[in-house]
Amino acid sequence: MRTDIFARLDREPEPPKIETPRMSPHRIALFGGTLAFYLAIVIAVLMSSWLVTLDWKVMLFRPYQQWPGIHAFLDYYVVLGQRGPTAVMVACWLGWRSWRQHTLRPLLTLGASLLLLNVTVGAVKIGLGRLGPHYATQIGSAELFAGGDIFPSGHTANAVVTWGILAYLAATPRARRYLSAMSAIVSLGVGLTTVYLGTHWLSDVVLGWAAGLLILLGLPWVEPLITRAENWIFAAREWLSARGRTVAPEPAPAGTPRPAPACLPAMGDAAQDSAREPAGTGGHQTTVVAATGGRPRAHTAPPAHPGHTARSERTPVTPAGSRRPPHTERTPRGGAAPARPVAGG
C-alpha cells in the first residue's frame, strides 16, 4: 500500500510518453457535423426563422423574475465562463503539469486554443453585430448588424474550451471521460445562466457551444505547430544558457597552505650588482639565511639612480700613492743631510 501521499506531486525524472491526439475518421466526422450545425444556426438567425421566435419567447418569459432566489448564486456561477478568471485557474494547473512532466505542451495547447477562440468567435461577433436582449429595439427582430457583440456567446464558448482542454490533455482514458463530463456540465450551466440573467439569447448559447466544440475537435491539426514551437523555445533556452555560462576558477581546498611570495629584485640590474659584490659579503648572507631557518629574508635595495654607477665601477678621484706633497727641505729619517752650498765660495 502506498504511504507517500504527495509522491505524485514530485517532478518526474523524465518526460512521460503521452500519445498526442490525431485527427481520426471519427473525430473528422464529429468536426464536420458540428460545423454543419454551426452554419445551420447562423443561417436560421439570419433568416429570422422559428429560432429567433423562440429567443423572444424565452426573453419575454424573464426567468430571472420567475426564480429570483437563485439569482445571487448564478451571478457567481457565471464567472466560470469568464475568460480572465478561468484562464488563470487552468493555466496554473497546466503550468504545474508542464513543470512536473518537463514539457511545455500543456501551456502551449492552452494558448493556441484561446487564440483560436478569440479569432473565430470574435470575428463572428463583430461581423454579425447582434444586440443583446436588454438592448433589443423591435420585438421579433433578429437584431443583427446593429453594433452588438453577443452572437455567439463568449461565456459559453470560453467555458467549453477552457474546461474542455483539461479533458483533451488528460493522460488516461478514465480521466478523459471524467473531465469531459465535468466540462460539459460546467459549460452547459454557464450557457443557461446567461439566458437566465437575460444577457444572451438562447441561440447565442447554442452557437457558443458549437464554436467551443469546433476548437477542441480541431486542435490535433495544430499539434505540429505546438511541437515546433516547443522545440524552438527549448533550443533558444539552451543557446542563451550556453552564451551566459562562464568558466569559474576552481577554489583551492580549505587546508592547502598558501605559497610564500617570491622575493624579486627591484630592477634588472640588481642581479648584476650582487654578482659584482666582494666575496666577503657572501658569508654574511649565508649566515642570515641559516639564522632564519633556511628562508631568506626579503631585503629590498633602494632604487638605483639611472645616472649613477655602482661603487665598484667608479674611477678613483685621487692618484695612487701618498696624499702628502713632497718636501724637498726636510731631512729624511735615518739618512745623511744633504750638502748645502757655502755662501761666497
C-alpha positions as a LaTeX table, in Angstrom:
\begin{tabular}{lrrr}
\hline
Residue & $x$ (\AA) & $y$ (\AA) & $z$ (\AA) \\
\hline
Met1 & 0.00 & 0.00 & 0.00 \\
Arg2 & 1.30 & 3.44 & $-0.92$ \\
Thr3 & 2.13 & 5.56 & 2.08 \\
Asp4 & 3.68 & 8.65 & 0.46 \\
Ile5 & 0.57 & 10.63 & $-0.44$ \\
Phe6 & 2.49 & 13.50 & $-2.02$ \\
Ala7 & 4.70 & 11.30 & $-4.20$ \\
Arg8 & 2.65 & 12.13 & $-7.28$ \\
Leu9 & 3.33 & 15.82 & $-6.74$ \\
Asp10 & 7.08 & 15.33 & $-7.25$ \\
Arg11 & 8.73 & 16.06 & $-10.55$ \\
Glu12 & 9.07 & 13.09 & $-12.85$ \\
Pro13 & 12.64 & 12.07 & $-13.75$ \\
Glu14 & 11.93 & 12.29 & $-17.49$ \\
Pro15 & 9.07 & 13.45 & $-19.75$ \\
Pro16 & 6.29 & 10.84 & $-19.91$ \\
Lys17 & 5.29 & 9.32 & $-23.21$ \\
Ile18 & 1.77 & 10.67 & $-23.77$ \\
Glu19 & 0.12 & 9.90 & $-27.07$ \\
Thr20 & $-0.86$ & 13.05 & $-28.95$ \\
Pro21 & $-4.46$ & 13.06 & $-30.25$ \\
Arg22 & $-4.77$ & 12.63 & $-34.00$ \\
Met23 & $-7.46$ & 13.54 & $-36.50$ \\
Ser24 & $-9.07$ & 10.13 & $-36.71$ \\
Pro25 & $-12.02$ & 9.49 & $-39.05$ \\
His26 & $-14.35$ & 9.57 & $-36.05$ \\
Arg27 & $-13.06$ & 12.97 & $-34.99$ \\
Ile28 & $-13.27$ & 14.28 & $-38.55$ \\
Ala29 & $-16.89$ & 13.16 & $-38.74$ \\
Leu30 & $-17.70$ & 14.93 & $-35.47$ \\
Phe31 & $-15.95$ & 18.07 & $-36.67$ \\
Gly32 & $-17.92$ & 18.06 & $-39.92$ \\
Gly33 & $-21.25$ & 17.51 & $-38.15$ \\
Thr34 & $-20.55$ & 20.27 & $-35.62$ \\
Leu35 & $-19.55$ & 22.65 & $-38.39$ \\
Ala36 & $-22.77$ & 21.93 & $-40.29$ \\
Phe37 & $-24.77$ & 22.53 & $-37.09$ \\
Tyr38 & $-22.89$ & 25.83 & $-36.57$ \\
Leu39 & $-23.71$ & 27.06 & $-40.06$ \\
Ala40 & $-27.34$ & 25.98 & $-39.72$ \\
Ile41 & $-27.79$ & 28.12 & $-36.59$ \\
Val42 & $-26.21$ & 31.16 & $-38.25$ \\
Ile43 & $-28.47$ & 30.78 & $-41.30$ \\
Ala44 & $-31.57$ & 30.31 & $-39.13$ \\
Val45 & $-30.83$ & 33.55 & $-37.26$ \\
Leu46 & $-30.08$ & 35.42 & $-40.48$ \\
Met47 & $-33.44$ & 34.33 & $-41.93$ \\
Ser48 & $-35.33$ & 35.26 & $-38.70$ \\
Ser49 & $-36.76$ & 31.76 & $-38.54$ \\
Trp50 & $-38.51$ & 29.95 & $-35.69$ \\
Leu51 & $-35.24$ & 30.05 & $-33.70$ \\
Val52 & $-35.50$ & 33.85 & $-33.42$ \\
Thr53 & $-39.13$ & 33.49 & $-32.31$ \\
Leu54 & $-38.02$ & 31.06 & $-29.59$ \\
Asp55 & $-35.39$ & 33.57 & $-28.48$ \\
Trp56 & $-38.06$ & 36.21 & $-27.95$ \\
Lys57 & $-40.38$ & 33.88 & $-26.09$ \\
Val58 & $-37.66$ & 32.92 & $-23.61$ \\
Met59 & $-36.64$ & 36.55 & $-23.17$ \\
Leu60 & $-40.20$ & 37.73 & $-22.51$ \\
Phe61 & $-40.64$ & 34.92 & $-20.01$ \\
Arg62 & $-37.91$ & 36.63 & $-17.92$ \\
Pro63 & $-36.51$ & 33.68 & $-15.98$ \\
Tyr64 & $-34.67$ & 35.94 & $-13.53$ \\
Gln65 & $-38.08$ & 37.19 & $-12.33$ \\
Gln66 & $-39.60$ & 33.71 & $-12.15$ \\
Trp67 & $-36.90$ & 32.31 & $-9.83$ \\
Pro68 & $-35.30$ & 35.24 & $-8.02$ \\
Gly69 & $-33.98$ & 33.06 & $-5.17$ \\
Ile70 & $-31.09$ & 31.68 & $-7.26$ \\
His71 & $-30.09$ & 34.98 & $-8.79$ \\
Ala72 & $-27.27$ & 35.71 & $-6.32$ \\
Phe73 & $-25.76$ & 32.25 & $-6.71$ \\
Leu74 & $-25.86$ & 32.37 & $-10.51$ \\
Asp75 & $-24.15$ & 35.75 & $-10.50$ \\
Tyr76 & $-21.09$ & 33.99 & $-9.07$ \\
Tyr77 & $-21.51$ & 30.80 & $-11.07$ \\
Val78 & $-21.35$ & 32.64 & $-14.39$ \\
Val79 & $-17.77$ & 33.66 & $-13.55$ \\
Leu80 & $-16.77$ & 30.10 & $-14.54$ \\
Gly81 & $-17.31$ & 31.23 & $-18.12$ \\
Gln82 & $-15.34$ & 34.48 & $-17.99$ \\
Arg83 & $-12.08$ & 34.26 & $-19.84$ \\
Gly84 & $-9.82$ & 36.00 & $-17.34$ \\
Pro85 & $-10.50$ & 34.01 & $-14.13$ \\
Thr86 & $-10.89$ & 30.66 & $-15.88$ \\
Ala87 & $-7.75$ & 31.11 & $-17.98$ \\
Val88 & $-5.71$ & 31.93 & $-14.86$ \\
Met89 & $-7.02$ & 28.90 & $-12.93$ \\
Val90 & $-6.46$ & 26.48 & $-15.80$ \\
Ala91 & $-3.05$ & 27.99 & $-16.60$ \\
Cys92 & $-1.89$ & 27.41 & $-13.01$ \\
Trp93 & $-2.85$ & 23.76 & $-13.18$ \\
Leu94 & $-1.29$ & 23.25 & $-16.62$ \\
Gly95 & 1.82 & 25.16 & $-15.54$ \\
Trp96 & 2.36 & 22.71 & $-12.71$ \\
Arg97 & 1.90 & 19.84 & $-15.15$ \\
Ser98 & 4.44 & 21.39 & $-17.51$ \\
Trp99 & 6.99 & 21.65 & $-14.69$ \\
Arg100 & 6.31 & 18.11 & $-13.48$ \\
Gln101 & 6.47 & 16.50 & $-16.93$ \\
His102 & 9.37 & 18.57 & $-18.38$ \\
Thr103 & 7.28 & 19.79 & $-21.30$ \\
Leu104 & 5.59 & 22.99 & $-22.46$ \\
Arg105 & 2.85 & 21.25 & $-24.41$ \\
Pro106 & 0.02 & 21.85 & $-21.87$ \\
Leu107 & 0.63 & 25.60 & $-21.72$ \\
Leu108 & 1.17 & 25.92 & $-25.46$ \\
Thr109 & $-2.04$ & 23.98 & $-26.16$ \\
Leu110 & $-4.00$ & 26.27 & $-23.85$ \\
Gly111 & $-2.53$ & 29.34 & $-25.52$ \\
Ala112 & $-3.29$ & 28.02 & $-29.01$ \\
Ser113 & $-6.89$ & 27.17 & $-28.10$ \\
Leu114 & $-7.54$ & 30.59 & $-26.55$ \\
Leu115 & $-6.02$ & 32.28 & $-29.58$ \\
Leu116 & $-8.28$ & 30.32 & $-31.92$ \\
Leu117 & $-11.24$ & 31.14 & $-29.68$ \\
Asn118 & $-10.54$ & 34.88 & $-29.80$ \\
Val119 & $-10.07$ & 34.90 & $-33.57$ \\
Thr120 & $-13.06$ & 32.77 & $-34.61$ \\
Val121 & $-15.66$ & 33.82 & $-32.05$ \\
Gly122 & $-14.53$ & 37.44 & $-32.07$ \\
Ala123 & $-14.72$ & 37.68 & $-35.86$ \\
Val124 & $-18.30$ & 36.33 & $-35.93$ \\
Lys125 & $-19.33$ & 38.62 & $-33.05$ \\
Ile126 & $-18.08$ & 41.73 & $-34.81$ \\
Gly127 & $-19.27$ & 40.61 & $-38.23$ \\
Leu128 & $-22.88$ & 39.89 & $-37.27$ \\
Gly129 & $-23.18$ & 42.66 & $-34.66$ \\
Arg130 & $-26.22$ & 41.30 & $-32.83$ \\
Leu131 & $-27.70$ & 43.18 & $-29.88$ \\
Gly132 & $-28.49$ & 41.51 & $-26.57$ \\
Pro133 & $-31.95$ & 41.02 & $-25.06$ \\
His134 & $-31.61$ & 44.06 & $-22.80$ \\
Tyr135 & $-30.86$ & 46.28 & $-25.80$ \\
Ala136 & $-33.42$ & 44.90 & $-28.25$ \\
Thr137 & $-35.43$ & 47.56 & $-30.06$ \\
Gln138 & $-38.07$ & 45.63 & $-32.06$ \\
Ile139 & $-39.98$ & 42.57 & $-30.90$ \\
Gly140 & $-39.50$ & 39.58 & $-33.20$ \\
Ser141 & $-36.39$ & 41.03 & $-34.86$ \\
Ala142 & $-33.07$ & 39.19 & $-35.01$ \\
Glu143 & $-31.27$ & 42.42 & $-34.01$ \\
Leu144 & $-28.41$ & 41.75 & $-36.41$ \\
Phe145 & $-25.88$ & 44.28 & $-37.78$ \\
Ala146 & $-26.79$ & 46.76 & $-35.07$ \\
Gly147 & $-23.34$ & 47.18 & $-33.49$ \\
Gly148 & $-23.67$ & 44.47 & $-30.86$ \\
Asp149 & $-21.21$ & 41.70 & $-29.97$ \\
Ile150 & $-23.06$ & 38.86 & $-28.27$ \\
Phe151 & $-23.60$ & 36.28 & $-31.04$ \\
Pro152 & $-22.22$ & 33.67 & $-30.35$ \\
Ser153 & $-21.96$ & 33.64 & $-26.56$ \\
Gly154 & $-18.36$ & 34.21 & $-25.48$ \\
His155 & $-19.02$ & 32.93 & $-21.95$ \\
Thr156 & $-20.32$ & 29.62 & $-23.27$ \\
Ala157 & $-17.58$ & 29.12 & $-25.85$ \\
Asn158 & $-14.90$ & 30.02 & $-23.32$ \\
Ala159 & $-16.32$ & 27.56 & $-20.77$ \\
Val160 & $-16.28$ & 24.78 & $-23.38$ \\
Val161 & $-12.66$ & 25.47 & $-24.36$ \\
Thr162 & $-11.02$ & 26.21 & $-21.00$ \\
Trp163 & $-12.60$ & 23.33 & $-19.12$ \\
Gly164 & $-12.56$ & 21.01 & $-22.11$ \\
Ile165 & $-8.82$ & 21.49 & $-22.56$ \\
Leu166 & $-8.32$ & 19.57 & $-19.31$ \\
Ala167 & $-10.07$ & 16.58 & $-20.86$ \\
Tyr168 & $-8.09$ & 16.99 & $-24.08$ \\
Leu169 & $-4.77$ & 16.88 & $-22.18$ \\
Ala170 & $-5.74$ & 14.05 & $-19.82$ \\
Ala171 & $-3.14$ & 11.28 & $-19.54$ \\
Thr172 & $-5.53$ & 8.32 & $-19.13$ \\
Pro173 & $-8.83$ & 7.42 & $-20.82$ \\
Arg174 & $-10.58$ & 7.30 & $-17.45$ \\
Ala175 & $-9.50$ & 10.83 & $-16.55$ \\
Arg176 & $-10.51$ & 11.99 & $-20.01$ \\
Arg177 & $-14.06$ & 10.65 & $-19.56$ \\
Tyr178 & $-14.50$ & 12.27 & $-16.16$ \\
Leu179 & $-13.08$ & 15.60 & $-17.28$ \\
Ser180 & $-15.21$ & 15.59 & $-20.43$ \\
Ala181 & $-18.37$ & 15.11 & $-18.36$ \\
Met182 & $-17.31$ & 17.85 & $-15.96$ \\
Ser183 & $-16.56$ & 20.35 & $-18.74$ \\
Ala184 & $-19.89$ & 19.58 & $-20.45$ \\
Ile185 & $-21.83$ & 20.20 & $-17.23$ \\
Val186 & $-19.96$ & 23.42 & $-16.45$ \\
Ser187 & $-20.32$ & 24.85 & $-19.96$ \\
Leu188 & $-24.00$ & 23.86 & $-20.14$ \\
Gly189 & $-24.65$ & 25.53 & $-16.78$ \\
Val190 & $-22.78$ & 28.71 & $-17.79$ \\
Gly191 & $-24.77$ & 28.99 & $-21.01$ \\
Leu192 & $-28.14$ & 28.54 & $-19.33$ \\
Thr193 & $-27.11$ & 31.01 & $-16.63$ \\
Thr194 & $-26.56$ & 33.72 & $-19.24$ \\
Val195 & $-30.06$ & 33.04 & $-20.59$ \\
Tyr196 & $-31.48$ & 33.23 & $-17.05$ \\
Leu197 & $-29.75$ & 36.56 & $-16.40$ \\
Gly198 & $-31.04$ & 37.95 & $-19.71$ \\
Thr199 & $-27.59$ & 38.76 & $-21.13$ \\
His200 & $-27.84$ & 36.34 & $-24.10$ \\
Trp201 & $-30.42$ & 34.88 & $-26.45$ \\
Leu202 & $-30.88$ & 31.13 & $-26.43$ \\
Ser203 & $-29.46$ & 30.91 & $-29.97$ \\
Asp204 & $-26.32$ & 32.70 & $-28.75$ \\
Val205 & $-25.69$ & 29.97 & $-26.21$ \\
Val206 & $-26.28$ & 27.13 & $-28.69$ \\
Leu207 & $-23.89$ & 28.71 & $-31.17$ \\
Gly208 & $-21.31$ & 29.23 & $-28.40$ \\
Trp209 & $-21.41$ & 25.53 & $-27.54$ \\
Ala210 & $-20.81$ & 24.64 & $-31.19$ \\
Ala211 & $-17.96$ & 27.18 & $-31.52$ \\
Gly212 & $-16.12$ & 25.84 & $-28.49$ \\
Leu213 & $-16.57$ & 22.24 & $-29.59$ \\
Leu214 & $-15.18$ & 23.03 & $-33.04$ \\
Ile215 & $-11.98$ & 24.38 & $-31.48$ \\
Leu216 & $-11.50$ & 21.30 & $-29.30$ \\
Leu217 & $-12.13$ & 18.94 & $-32.21$ \\
Gly218 & $-9.71$ & 20.80 & $-34.48$ \\
Leu219 & $-6.80$ & 21.01 & $-32.02$ \\
Pro220 & $-4.99$ & 17.93 & $-33.47$ \\
Trp221 & $-4.37$ & 19.95 & $-36.62$ \\
Val222 & $-2.44$ & 22.46 & $-34.52$ \\
Glu223 & $-0.29$ & 19.85 & $-32.73$ \\
Pro224 & 2.62 & 20.01 & $-35.26$ \\
Leu225 & 2.87 & 23.76 & $-34.72$ \\
Ile226 & 2.81 & 23.27 & $-30.94$ \\
Thr227 & 5.63 & 20.71 & $-31.15$ \\
Arg228 & 7.65 & 23.02 & $-33.37$ \\
Ala229 & 7.17 & 25.95 & $-31.00$ \\
Glu230 & 8.20 & 23.84 & $-28.00$ \\
Asn231 & 11.40 & 22.69 & $-29.72$ \\
Trp232 & 12.24 & 26.27 & $-30.69$ \\
Ile233 & 11.73 & 27.52 & $-27.12$ \\
Phe234 & 13.95 & 24.79 & $-25.66$ \\
Ala235 & 16.64 & 25.46 & $-28.29$ \\
Ala236 & 16.56 & 29.18 & $-27.51$ \\
Arg237 & 16.88 & 28.45 & $-23.80$ \\
Glu238 & 19.91 & 26.20 & $-24.36$ \\
Trp239 & 21.54 & 28.83 & $-26.57$ \\
Leu240 & 21.03 & 31.58 & $-24.00$ \\
Ser241 & 22.31 & 29.43 & $-21.14$ \\
Ala242 & 25.40 & 28.40 & $-23.14$ \\
Arg243 & 26.09 & 32.02 & $-24.08$ \\
Gly244 & 25.87 & 33.26 & $-20.49$ \\
Arg245 & 27.84 & 30.41 & $-18.96$ \\
Thr246 & 31.34 & 31.40 & $-17.73$ \\
Val247 & 34.13 & 29.07 & $-16.60$ \\
Ala248 & 34.82 & 29.88 & $-12.93$ \\
Pro249 & 38.25 & 29.01 & $-11.39$ \\
Glu250 & 38.20 & 26.05 & $-9.07$ \\
Pro251 & 38.66 & 27.13 & $-5.41$ \\
Ala252 & 41.61 & 25.72 & $-3.50$ \\
Pro253 & 40.90 & 23.26 & $-0.66$ \\
Ala254 & 40.50 & 24.73 & 2.80 \\
Gly255 & 43.60 & 23.03 & 4.28 \\
Thr256 & 46.01 & 23.89 & 1.47 \\
Pro257 & 48.74 & 26.39 & 2.67 \\
Arg258 & 49.29 & 29.45 & 0.55 \\
Pro259 & 52.69 & 29.63 & $-1.21$ \\
Ala260 & 55.16 & 32.24 & 0.07 \\
Pro261 & 55.52 & 35.31 & $-2.13$ \\
Ala262 & 58.64 & 35.30 & $-4.28$ \\
Cys263 & 61.31 & 37.90 & $-3.47$ \\
Leu264 & 62.13 & 39.58 & $-6.76$ \\
Pro265 & 64.75 & 42.37 & $-7.18$ \\
Ala266 & 63.55 & 45.89 & $-7.70$ \\
Met267 & 65.29 & 46.28 & $-11.08$ \\
Gly268 & 67.01 & 44.08 & $-13.58$ \\
Asp269 & 70.47 & 45.48 & $-12.77$ \\
Ala270 & 70.27 & 44.30 & $-9.13$ \\
Ala271 & 71.31 & 40.78 & $-10.09$ \\
Gln272 & 74.42 & 42.12 & $-11.81$ \\
Asp273 & 75.25 & 44.33 & $-8.79$ \\
Ser274 & 75.01 & 41.39 & $-6.42$ \\
Ala275 & 77.29 & 39.38 & $-8.64$ \\
Arg276 & 79.87 & 42.15 & $-8.55$ \\
Glu277 & 79.86 & 42.49 & $-4.72$ \\
Pro278 & 83.05 & 41.44 & $-2.89$ \\
Ala279 & 83.34 & 37.89 & $-1.74$ \\
Gly280 & 83.17 & 38.92 & 1.90 \\
Thr281 & 79.53 & 39.82 & 1.71 \\
Gly282 & 78.51 & 36.33 & 0.70 \\
Gly283 & 79.28 & 34.89 & 4.12 \\
His284 & 77.05 & 37.39 & 5.83 \\
Gln285 & 74.17 & 36.50 & 3.53 \\
Thr286 & 74.66 & 32.80 & 4.22 \\
Thr287 & 74.62 & 33.47 & 7.95 \\
Val288 & 71.34 & 35.39 & 7.69 \\
Val289 & 69.75 & 32.58 & 5.71 \\
Ala290 & 70.85 & 29.99 & 8.24 \\
Ala291 & 69.60 & 32.08 & 11.16 \\
Thr292 & 66.17 & 32.41 & 9.65 \\
Gly293 & 65.72 & 28.68 & 9.26 \\
Gly294 & 66.58 & 28.33 & 5.59 \\
Arg295 & 64.13 & 31.00 & 4.46 \\
Pro296 & 65.76 & 34.13 & 3.03 \\
Arg297 & 64.51 & 37.46 & 4.22 \\
Ala298 & 63.23 & 39.90 & 1.73 \\
His299 & 65.71 & 42.85 & 1.72 \\
Thr300 & 64.63 & 45.43 & $-0.74$ \\
Ala301 & 67.52 & 47.50 & $-2.02$ \\
Pro302 & 66.94 & 51.21 & $-2.56$ \\
Pro303 & 66.28 & 52.02 & $-6.18$ \\
Ala304 & 69.40 & 52.91 & $-8.06$ \\
His305 & 69.51 & 56.22 & $-9.83$ \\
Pro306 & 69.70 & 55.86 & $-13.59$ \\
Gly307 & 72.61 & 58.32 & $-13.85$ \\
His308 & 74.84 & 56.74 & $-11.14$ \\
Thr309 & 77.09 & 53.74 & $-11.43$ \\
Ala310 & 77.93 & 51.11 & $-8.87$ \\
Arg311 & 80.70 & 51.78 & $-6.35$ \\
Ser312 & 82.91 & 49.05 & $-7.82$ \\
Glu313 & 82.70 & 50.67 & $-11.24$ \\
Arg314 & 83.62 & 54.21 & $-10.14$ \\
Thr315 & 87.08 & 55.54 & $-11.04$ \\
Pro316 & 89.25 & 56.87 & $-8.16$ \\
Val317 & 89.42 & 60.66 & $-7.97$ \\
Thr318 & 92.82 & 60.74 & $-6.16$ \\
Pro319 & 96.10 & 59.46 & $-7.63$ \\
Ala320 & 97.57 & 56.29 & $-6.35$ \\
Gly321 & 100.26 & 56.81 & $-3.67$ \\
Ser322 & 100.64 & 59.23 & $-0.76$ \\
Arg323 & 98.38 & 62.21 & $-0.48$ \\
Arg324 & 101.10 & 64.44 & 1.17 \\
Pro325 & 103.09 & 66.76 & $-1.10$ \\
Pro326 & 106.89 & 66.14 & $-1.28$ \\
His327 & 109.08 & 68.34 & 0.99 \\
Thr328 & 112.50 & 68.96 & $-0.52$ \\
Glu329 & 113.95 & 70.76 & 2.51 \\
Arg330 & 113.01 & 68.12 & 5.09 \\
Thr331 & 115.67 & 65.63 & 6.06 \\
Pro332 & 114.54 & 62.10 & 5.80 \\
Arg333 & 114.88 & 59.85 & 8.84 \\
Gly334 & 117.99 & 57.70 & 9.13 \\
Gly335 & 119.75 & 59.40 & 6.24 \\
Ala336 & 122.57 & 61.95 & 5.85 \\
Ala337 & 121.77 & 65.62 & 5.48 \\
Pro338 & 122.26 & 66.99 & 2.03 \\
Ala339 & 125.19 & 69.29 & 1.48 \\
Arg340 & 124.40 & 72.95 & 1.38 \\
Pro341 & 126.33 & 75.32 & $-0.82$ \\
Val342 & 128.80 & 77.65 & 1.02 \\
Ala343 & 127.99 & 81.27 & 0.73 \\
Gly344 & 130.53 & 83.30 & $-1.08$ \\
Gly345 & 132.55 & 80.42 & $-2.08$ \\
\hline
\end{tabular}
